[in-house]
Short mmCIF file of C-alpha atoms in Angstrom, two decimals:
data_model
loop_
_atom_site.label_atom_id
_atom_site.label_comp_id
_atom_site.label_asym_id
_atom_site.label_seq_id
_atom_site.Cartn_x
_atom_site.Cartn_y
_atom_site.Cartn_z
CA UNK A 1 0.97 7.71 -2.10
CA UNK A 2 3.50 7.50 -5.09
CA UNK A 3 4.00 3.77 -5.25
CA UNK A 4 7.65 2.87 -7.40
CA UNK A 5 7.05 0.24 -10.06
CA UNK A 6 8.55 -2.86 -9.93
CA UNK A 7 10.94 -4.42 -13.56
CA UNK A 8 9.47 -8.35 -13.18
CA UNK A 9 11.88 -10.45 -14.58
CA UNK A 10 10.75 -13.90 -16.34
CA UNK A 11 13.74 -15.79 -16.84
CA UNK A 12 12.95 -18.55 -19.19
CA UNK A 13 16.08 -19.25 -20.78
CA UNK A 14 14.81 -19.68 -24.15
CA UNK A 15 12.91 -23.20 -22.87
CA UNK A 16 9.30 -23.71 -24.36
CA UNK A 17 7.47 -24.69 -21.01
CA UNK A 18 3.71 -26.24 -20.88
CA UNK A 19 2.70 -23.64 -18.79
CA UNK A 20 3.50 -19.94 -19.30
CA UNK A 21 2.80 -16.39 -17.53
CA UNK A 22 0.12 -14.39 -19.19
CA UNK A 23 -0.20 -10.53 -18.71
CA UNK A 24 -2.85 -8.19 -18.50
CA UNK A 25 -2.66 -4.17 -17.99
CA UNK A 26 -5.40 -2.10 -17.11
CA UNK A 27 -6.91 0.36 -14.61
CA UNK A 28 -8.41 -0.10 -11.31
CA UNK A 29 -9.13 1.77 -8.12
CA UNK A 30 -7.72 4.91 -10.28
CA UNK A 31 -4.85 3.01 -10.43
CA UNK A 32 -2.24 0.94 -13.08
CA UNK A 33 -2.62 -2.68 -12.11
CA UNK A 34 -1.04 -5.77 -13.83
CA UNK A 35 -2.29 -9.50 -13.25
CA UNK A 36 -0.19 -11.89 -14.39
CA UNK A 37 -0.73 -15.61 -14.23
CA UNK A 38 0.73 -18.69 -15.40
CA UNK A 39 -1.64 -21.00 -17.32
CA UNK A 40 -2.07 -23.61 -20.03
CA UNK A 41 -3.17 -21.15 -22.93
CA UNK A 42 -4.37 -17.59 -22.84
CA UNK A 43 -7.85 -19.02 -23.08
CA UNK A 44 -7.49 -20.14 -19.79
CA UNK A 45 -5.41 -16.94 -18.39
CA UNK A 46 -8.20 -14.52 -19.52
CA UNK A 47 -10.67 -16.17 -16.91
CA UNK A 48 -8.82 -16.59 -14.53
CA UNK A 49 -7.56 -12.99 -14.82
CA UNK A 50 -11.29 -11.77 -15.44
CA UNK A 51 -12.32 -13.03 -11.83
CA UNK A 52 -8.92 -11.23 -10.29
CA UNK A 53 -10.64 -8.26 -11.97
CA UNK A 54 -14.78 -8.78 -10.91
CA UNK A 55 -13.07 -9.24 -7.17
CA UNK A 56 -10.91 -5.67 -7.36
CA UNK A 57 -13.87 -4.26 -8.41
CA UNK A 58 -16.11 -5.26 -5.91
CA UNK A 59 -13.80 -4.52 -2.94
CA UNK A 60 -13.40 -1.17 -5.02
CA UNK A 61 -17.25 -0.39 -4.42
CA UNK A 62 -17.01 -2.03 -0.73
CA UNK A 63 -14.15 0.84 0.42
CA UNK A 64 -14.64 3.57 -1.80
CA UNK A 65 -14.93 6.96 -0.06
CA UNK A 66 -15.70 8.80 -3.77
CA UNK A 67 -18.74 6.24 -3.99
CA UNK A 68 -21.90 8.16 -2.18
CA UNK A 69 -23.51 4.56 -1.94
CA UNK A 70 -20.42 2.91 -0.58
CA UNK A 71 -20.58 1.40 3.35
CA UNK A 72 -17.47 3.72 3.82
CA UNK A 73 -19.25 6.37 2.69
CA UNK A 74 -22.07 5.74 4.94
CA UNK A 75 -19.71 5.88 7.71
CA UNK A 76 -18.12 9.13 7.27
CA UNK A 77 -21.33 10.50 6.46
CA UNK A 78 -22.86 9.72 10.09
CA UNK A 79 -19.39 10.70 11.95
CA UNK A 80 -20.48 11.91 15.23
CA UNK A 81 -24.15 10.99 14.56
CA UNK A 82 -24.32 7.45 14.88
CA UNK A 83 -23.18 4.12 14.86
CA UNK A 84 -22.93 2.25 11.07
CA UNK A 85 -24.27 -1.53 10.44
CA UNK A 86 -21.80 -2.66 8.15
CA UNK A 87 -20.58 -5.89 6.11
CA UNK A 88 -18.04 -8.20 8.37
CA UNK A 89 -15.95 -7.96 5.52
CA UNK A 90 -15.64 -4.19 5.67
CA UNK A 91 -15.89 -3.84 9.29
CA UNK A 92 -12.68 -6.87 9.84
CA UNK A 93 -10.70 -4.56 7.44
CA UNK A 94 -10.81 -1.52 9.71
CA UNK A 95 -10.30 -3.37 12.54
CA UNK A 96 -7.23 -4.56 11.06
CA UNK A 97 -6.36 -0.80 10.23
CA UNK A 98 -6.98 0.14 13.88
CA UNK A 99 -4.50 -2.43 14.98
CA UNK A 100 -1.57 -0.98 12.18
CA UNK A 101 -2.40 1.99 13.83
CA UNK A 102 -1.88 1.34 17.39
CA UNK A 103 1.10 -0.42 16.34
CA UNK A 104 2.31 2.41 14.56
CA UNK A 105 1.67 4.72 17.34
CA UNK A 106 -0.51 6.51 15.12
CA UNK A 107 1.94 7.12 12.39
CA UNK A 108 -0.52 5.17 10.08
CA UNK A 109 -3.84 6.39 10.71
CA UNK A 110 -7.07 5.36 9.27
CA UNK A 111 -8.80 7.83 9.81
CA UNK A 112 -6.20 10.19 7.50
CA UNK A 113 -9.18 10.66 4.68
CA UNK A 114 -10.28 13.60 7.33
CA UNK A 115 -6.87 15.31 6.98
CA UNK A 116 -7.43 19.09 5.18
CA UNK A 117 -4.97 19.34 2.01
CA UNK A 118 -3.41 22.53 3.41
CA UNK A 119 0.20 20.77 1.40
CA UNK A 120 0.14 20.98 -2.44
CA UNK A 121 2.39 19.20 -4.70
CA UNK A 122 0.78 19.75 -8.02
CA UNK A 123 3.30 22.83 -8.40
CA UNK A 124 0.69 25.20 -6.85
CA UNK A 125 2.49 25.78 -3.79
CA UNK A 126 5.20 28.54 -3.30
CA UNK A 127 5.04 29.29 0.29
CA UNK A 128 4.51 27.53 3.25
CA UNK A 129 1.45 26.39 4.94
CA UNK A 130 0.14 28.25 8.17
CA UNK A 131 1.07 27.00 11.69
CA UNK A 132 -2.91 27.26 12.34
CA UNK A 133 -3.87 25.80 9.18
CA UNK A 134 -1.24 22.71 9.76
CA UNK A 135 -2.93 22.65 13.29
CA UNK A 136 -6.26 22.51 11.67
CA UNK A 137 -5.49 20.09 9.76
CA UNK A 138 -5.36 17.15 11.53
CA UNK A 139 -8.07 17.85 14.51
CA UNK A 140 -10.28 15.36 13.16
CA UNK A 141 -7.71 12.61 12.89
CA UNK A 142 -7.33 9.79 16.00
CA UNK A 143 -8.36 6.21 15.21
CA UNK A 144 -8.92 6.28 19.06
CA UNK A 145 -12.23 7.98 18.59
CA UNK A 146 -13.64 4.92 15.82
CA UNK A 147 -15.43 2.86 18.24
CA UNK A 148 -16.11 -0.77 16.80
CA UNK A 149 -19.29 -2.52 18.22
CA UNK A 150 -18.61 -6.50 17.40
CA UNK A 151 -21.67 -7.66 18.50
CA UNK A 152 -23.75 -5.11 16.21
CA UNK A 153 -20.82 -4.93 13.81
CA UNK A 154 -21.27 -1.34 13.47
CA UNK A 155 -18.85 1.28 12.75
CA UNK A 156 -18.85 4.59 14.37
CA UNK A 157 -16.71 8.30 14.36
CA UNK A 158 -17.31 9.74 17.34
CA UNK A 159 -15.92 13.11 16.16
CA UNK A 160 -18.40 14.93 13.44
CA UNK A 161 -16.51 15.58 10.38
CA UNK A 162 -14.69 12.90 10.80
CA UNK A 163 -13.65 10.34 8.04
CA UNK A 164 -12.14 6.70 7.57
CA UNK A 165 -10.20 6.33 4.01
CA UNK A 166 -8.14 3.26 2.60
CA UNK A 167 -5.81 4.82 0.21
CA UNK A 168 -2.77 3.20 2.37
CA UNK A 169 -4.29 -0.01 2.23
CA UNK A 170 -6.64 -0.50 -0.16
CA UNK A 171 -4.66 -1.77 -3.10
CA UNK A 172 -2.86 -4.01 -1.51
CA UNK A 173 -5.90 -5.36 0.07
CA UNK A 174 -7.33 -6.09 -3.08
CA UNK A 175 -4.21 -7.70 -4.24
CA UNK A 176 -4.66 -10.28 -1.23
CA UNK A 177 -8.05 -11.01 -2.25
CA UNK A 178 -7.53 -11.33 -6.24
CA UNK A 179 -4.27 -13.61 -5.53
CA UNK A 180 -6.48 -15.38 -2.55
CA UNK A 181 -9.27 -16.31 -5.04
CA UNK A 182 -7.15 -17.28 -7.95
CA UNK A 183 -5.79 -19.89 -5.43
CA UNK A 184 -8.73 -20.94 -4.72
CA UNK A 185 -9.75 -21.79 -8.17
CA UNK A 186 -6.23 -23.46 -9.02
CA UNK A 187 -3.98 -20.92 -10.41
CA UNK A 188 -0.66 -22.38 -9.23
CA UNK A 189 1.35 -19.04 -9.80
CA UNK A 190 0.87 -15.39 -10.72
CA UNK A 191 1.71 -11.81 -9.82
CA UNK A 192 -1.24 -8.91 -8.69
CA UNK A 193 0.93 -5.66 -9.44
CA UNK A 194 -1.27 -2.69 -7.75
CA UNK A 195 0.83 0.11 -8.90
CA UNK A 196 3.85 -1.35 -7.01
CA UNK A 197 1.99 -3.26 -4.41
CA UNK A 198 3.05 -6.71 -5.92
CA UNK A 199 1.37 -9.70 -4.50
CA UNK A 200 3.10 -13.52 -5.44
CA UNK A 201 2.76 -16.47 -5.08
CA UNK A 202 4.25 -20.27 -6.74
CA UNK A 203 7.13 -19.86 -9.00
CA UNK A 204 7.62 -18.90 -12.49
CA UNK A 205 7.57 -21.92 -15.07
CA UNK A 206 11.08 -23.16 -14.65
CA UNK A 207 11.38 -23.06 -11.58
CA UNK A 208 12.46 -20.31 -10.50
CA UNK A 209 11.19 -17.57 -7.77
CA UNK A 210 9.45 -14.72 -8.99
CA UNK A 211 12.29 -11.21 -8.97
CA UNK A 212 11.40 -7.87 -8.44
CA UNK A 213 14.23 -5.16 -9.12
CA UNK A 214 14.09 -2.63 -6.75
CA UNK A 215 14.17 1.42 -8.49
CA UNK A 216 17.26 3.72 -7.08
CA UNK A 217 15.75 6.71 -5.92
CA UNK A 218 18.97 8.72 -6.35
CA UNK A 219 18.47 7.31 -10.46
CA UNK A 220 15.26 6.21 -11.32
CA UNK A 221 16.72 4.99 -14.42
CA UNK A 222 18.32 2.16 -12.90
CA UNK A 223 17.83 -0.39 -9.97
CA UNK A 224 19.50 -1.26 -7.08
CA UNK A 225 18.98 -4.46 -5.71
CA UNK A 226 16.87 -7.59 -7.77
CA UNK A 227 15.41 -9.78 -5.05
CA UNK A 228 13.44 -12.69 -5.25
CA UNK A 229 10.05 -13.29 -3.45
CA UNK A 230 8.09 -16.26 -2.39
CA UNK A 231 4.52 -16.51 -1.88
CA UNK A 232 4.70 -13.22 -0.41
CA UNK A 233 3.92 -9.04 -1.13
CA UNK A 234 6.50 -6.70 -1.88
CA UNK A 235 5.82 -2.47 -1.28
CA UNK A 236 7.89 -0.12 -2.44
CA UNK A 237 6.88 3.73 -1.26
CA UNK A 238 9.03 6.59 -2.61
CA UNK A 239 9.29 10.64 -2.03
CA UNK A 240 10.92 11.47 -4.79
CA UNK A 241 8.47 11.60 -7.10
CA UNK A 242 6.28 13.58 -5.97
CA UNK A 243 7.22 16.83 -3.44
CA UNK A 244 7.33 20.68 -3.10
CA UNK A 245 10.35 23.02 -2.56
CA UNK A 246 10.31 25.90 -0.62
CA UNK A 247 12.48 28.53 0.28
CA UNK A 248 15.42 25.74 -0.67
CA UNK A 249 14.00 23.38 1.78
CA UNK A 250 12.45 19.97 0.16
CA UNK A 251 8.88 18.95 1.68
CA UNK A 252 7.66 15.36 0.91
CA UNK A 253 3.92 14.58 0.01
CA UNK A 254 3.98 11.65 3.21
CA UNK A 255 2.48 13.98 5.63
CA UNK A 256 2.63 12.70 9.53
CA UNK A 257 -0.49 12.51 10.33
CA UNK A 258 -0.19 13.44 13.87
CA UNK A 259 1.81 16.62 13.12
CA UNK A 260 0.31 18.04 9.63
CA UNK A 261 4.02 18.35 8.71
CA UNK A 262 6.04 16.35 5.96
CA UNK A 263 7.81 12.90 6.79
CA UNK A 264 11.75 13.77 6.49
CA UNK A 265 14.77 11.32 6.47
CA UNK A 266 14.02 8.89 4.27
CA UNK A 267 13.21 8.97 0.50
CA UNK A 268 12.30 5.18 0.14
CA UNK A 269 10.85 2.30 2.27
CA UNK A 270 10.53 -1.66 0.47
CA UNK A 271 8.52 -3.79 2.99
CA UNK A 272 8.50 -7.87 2.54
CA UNK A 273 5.28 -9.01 4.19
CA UNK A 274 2.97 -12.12 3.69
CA UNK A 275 0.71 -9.66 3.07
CA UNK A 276 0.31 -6.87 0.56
CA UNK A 277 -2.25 -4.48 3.23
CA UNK A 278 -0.02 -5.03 5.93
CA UNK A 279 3.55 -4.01 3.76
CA UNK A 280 1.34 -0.88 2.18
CA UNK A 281 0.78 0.02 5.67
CA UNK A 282 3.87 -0.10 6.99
CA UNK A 283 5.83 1.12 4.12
CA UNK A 284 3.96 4.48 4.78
CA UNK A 285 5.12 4.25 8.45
CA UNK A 286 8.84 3.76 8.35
CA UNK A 287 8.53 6.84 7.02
CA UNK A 288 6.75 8.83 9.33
CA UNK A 289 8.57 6.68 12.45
CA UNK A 290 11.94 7.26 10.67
CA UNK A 291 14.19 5.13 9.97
CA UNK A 292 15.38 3.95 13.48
CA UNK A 293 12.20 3.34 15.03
CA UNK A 294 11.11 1.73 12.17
CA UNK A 295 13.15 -0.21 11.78
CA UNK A 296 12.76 -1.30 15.41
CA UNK A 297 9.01 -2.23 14.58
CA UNK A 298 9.86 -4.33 11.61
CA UNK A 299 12.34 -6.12 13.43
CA UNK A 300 9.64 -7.07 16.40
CA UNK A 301 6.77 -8.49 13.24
CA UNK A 302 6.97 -12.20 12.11
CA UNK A 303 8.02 -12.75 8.45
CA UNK A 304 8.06 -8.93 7.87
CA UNK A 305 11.49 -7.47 6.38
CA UNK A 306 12.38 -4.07 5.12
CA UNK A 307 14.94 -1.48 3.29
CA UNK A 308 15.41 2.00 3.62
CA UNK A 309 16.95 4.38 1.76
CA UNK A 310 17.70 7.86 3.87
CA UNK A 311 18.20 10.99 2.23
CA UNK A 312 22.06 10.77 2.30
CA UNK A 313 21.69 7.66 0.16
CA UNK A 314 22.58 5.40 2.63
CA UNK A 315 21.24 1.71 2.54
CA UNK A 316 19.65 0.32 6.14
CA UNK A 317 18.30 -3.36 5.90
CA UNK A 318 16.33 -5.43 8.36
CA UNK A 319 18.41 -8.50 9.70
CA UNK A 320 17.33 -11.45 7.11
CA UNK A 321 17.62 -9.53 4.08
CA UNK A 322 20.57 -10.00 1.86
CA UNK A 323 20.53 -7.64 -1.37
CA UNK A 324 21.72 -9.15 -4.90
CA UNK A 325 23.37 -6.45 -6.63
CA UNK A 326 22.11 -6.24 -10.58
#
């Protein structure tokens, strides 16, 4: 999933303040993350920002599907064989995705990772997919046939072949964690930017909330909206980055994973969510649900807001949010 980065605004209005953010950009999961935090000195902001990094990376070896040694690897490995003894950690997590799941009426599944890449966007692509090979494509996806044993805390896919990924949630998971520990050990504010999953939480050193500016995807070159968030996660998905034309007809990369076929209607989804795994989740959704339904099931979550942007460039909002123009 293409995630749009967020412009973070600092507004210090040229006021020295005793404590100030401090930045660091680097890679993890395969992906561009940025953990800021506001401290006394960078001294200071490089440990704290060194354990936000030692936790990504060890929920990075806990979920990883590329890692042969990984629990989740285990798992997909024994689909249809038998049942997986894994950490409560791990096993809570896809729990958690089961429930977005049913929630979503399978429009986010878990168990996506077993999905055949029968859609190419890399350029590759000049004619459409099969009907049979679409078909094919998603037989091994149902996150009704992952059967969770509490007791045991094991994991098993009933169907062989078979496979459990966190690419929809994983980032933003570890953003809850990194921001969750740095609380713990005092960090009054900061920012854990997963490639556009952005995680807050405090306020920025004068006072002010943390702002997030918010990409048009009819101009990616300029913003739409610049919204503030409090002690909350912010997940912007976009389609326009990232898609395949054929025959004059544009096809997506967010594939419904109860169809095979491309998500259409919608090029972006922003969801506001106390959590960062739960708006990742759901910001893939929307788009599969489109936008009615979805936003029906926003509008029935606690504390969970969105916008959508459909492919006439037309601006639906859930009821509590009010967009500042920039």
């Amino acid at each position: 999933m293409k995630k749009v980065l967020f412009i973070l605004t600092l507004f210090s209005a040229g006021i020295l303040f005793a404590q100030q953010p401090y930045k660091r950009t680097l890679k993890l999961m395969g992906n561009r993350f940025e953990i800021t935090v506001v401290g006394k000195d960078q001294v200071e902001a490089d440990e704290y920002i060194d354990l936000a990094v030692n936790e990504i990376t060890r929920i990075e070896k806990l979920i990883s599907s590329w890692d042969l040694n990984s629990q989740t690897s285990l798992i997909n490995s024994n689909a249809g064989l038998q049942p997986v003894k894994v950490d409560a950690e791990l096993f809570n997590l896809i729990q958690r995705g089961i429930g977005i799941s049913k929630l979503t009426d399978g429009a986010f599944d878990i168990s996506y990772a077993s999905m055949d890449k029968v859609w190419k966007f890399d350029g590759s692509m000049k004619k459409m997919p099969s009907v049979d090979s679409i078909k094919a494509s998603v037989e091994k996806i149902g996150f009704q046939n992952i059967e969770l044993n509490k007791e045991q805390q094991t994991v098993f896919l009933k169907l062989p072949g078979m496979k459990i990924g966190f690419g929809a949630i994983g980032k933003g998971y570890a953003a809850d964690k990194a921001k969750e520990l740095l609380i713990s050990k005092g960090v009054k504010a900061g920012i854990i930017n997963a490639s556009g999953d952005m995680n807050t939480w405090g306020k920025q050193p004068n006072g002010e909330d943390w702002k997030v500016a918010i990409t048009n995807p009819m101009n990616k070159n300029k913003v739409f909206a610049l919204l503030p968030i409090t002690n909350g996660a912010v997940v912007t998905s976009g389609d326009y980055e990232k898609y395949v034309r054929i025959d004059d007809v544009r096809y997506a990369h967010i594939i419904d994973p109860r169809s095979g076929y491309p998500a259409k209607g919608i090029i972006s989804v922003t969801v506001f969510a106390p959590k960062a795994e739960l708006a990742d989740a759901l910001a893939t959704s929307i788009f599969v649900m489109g936008k009615e339904v979805g936003l029906n099931r926003i509008e029935q979550l606690p504390n969970v807001e969105c916008i959508i942007i459909d492919d006439k460039g037309n601006i639906i909002t859930s009821k509590n949010i009010e967009i500042e123009k920039s």
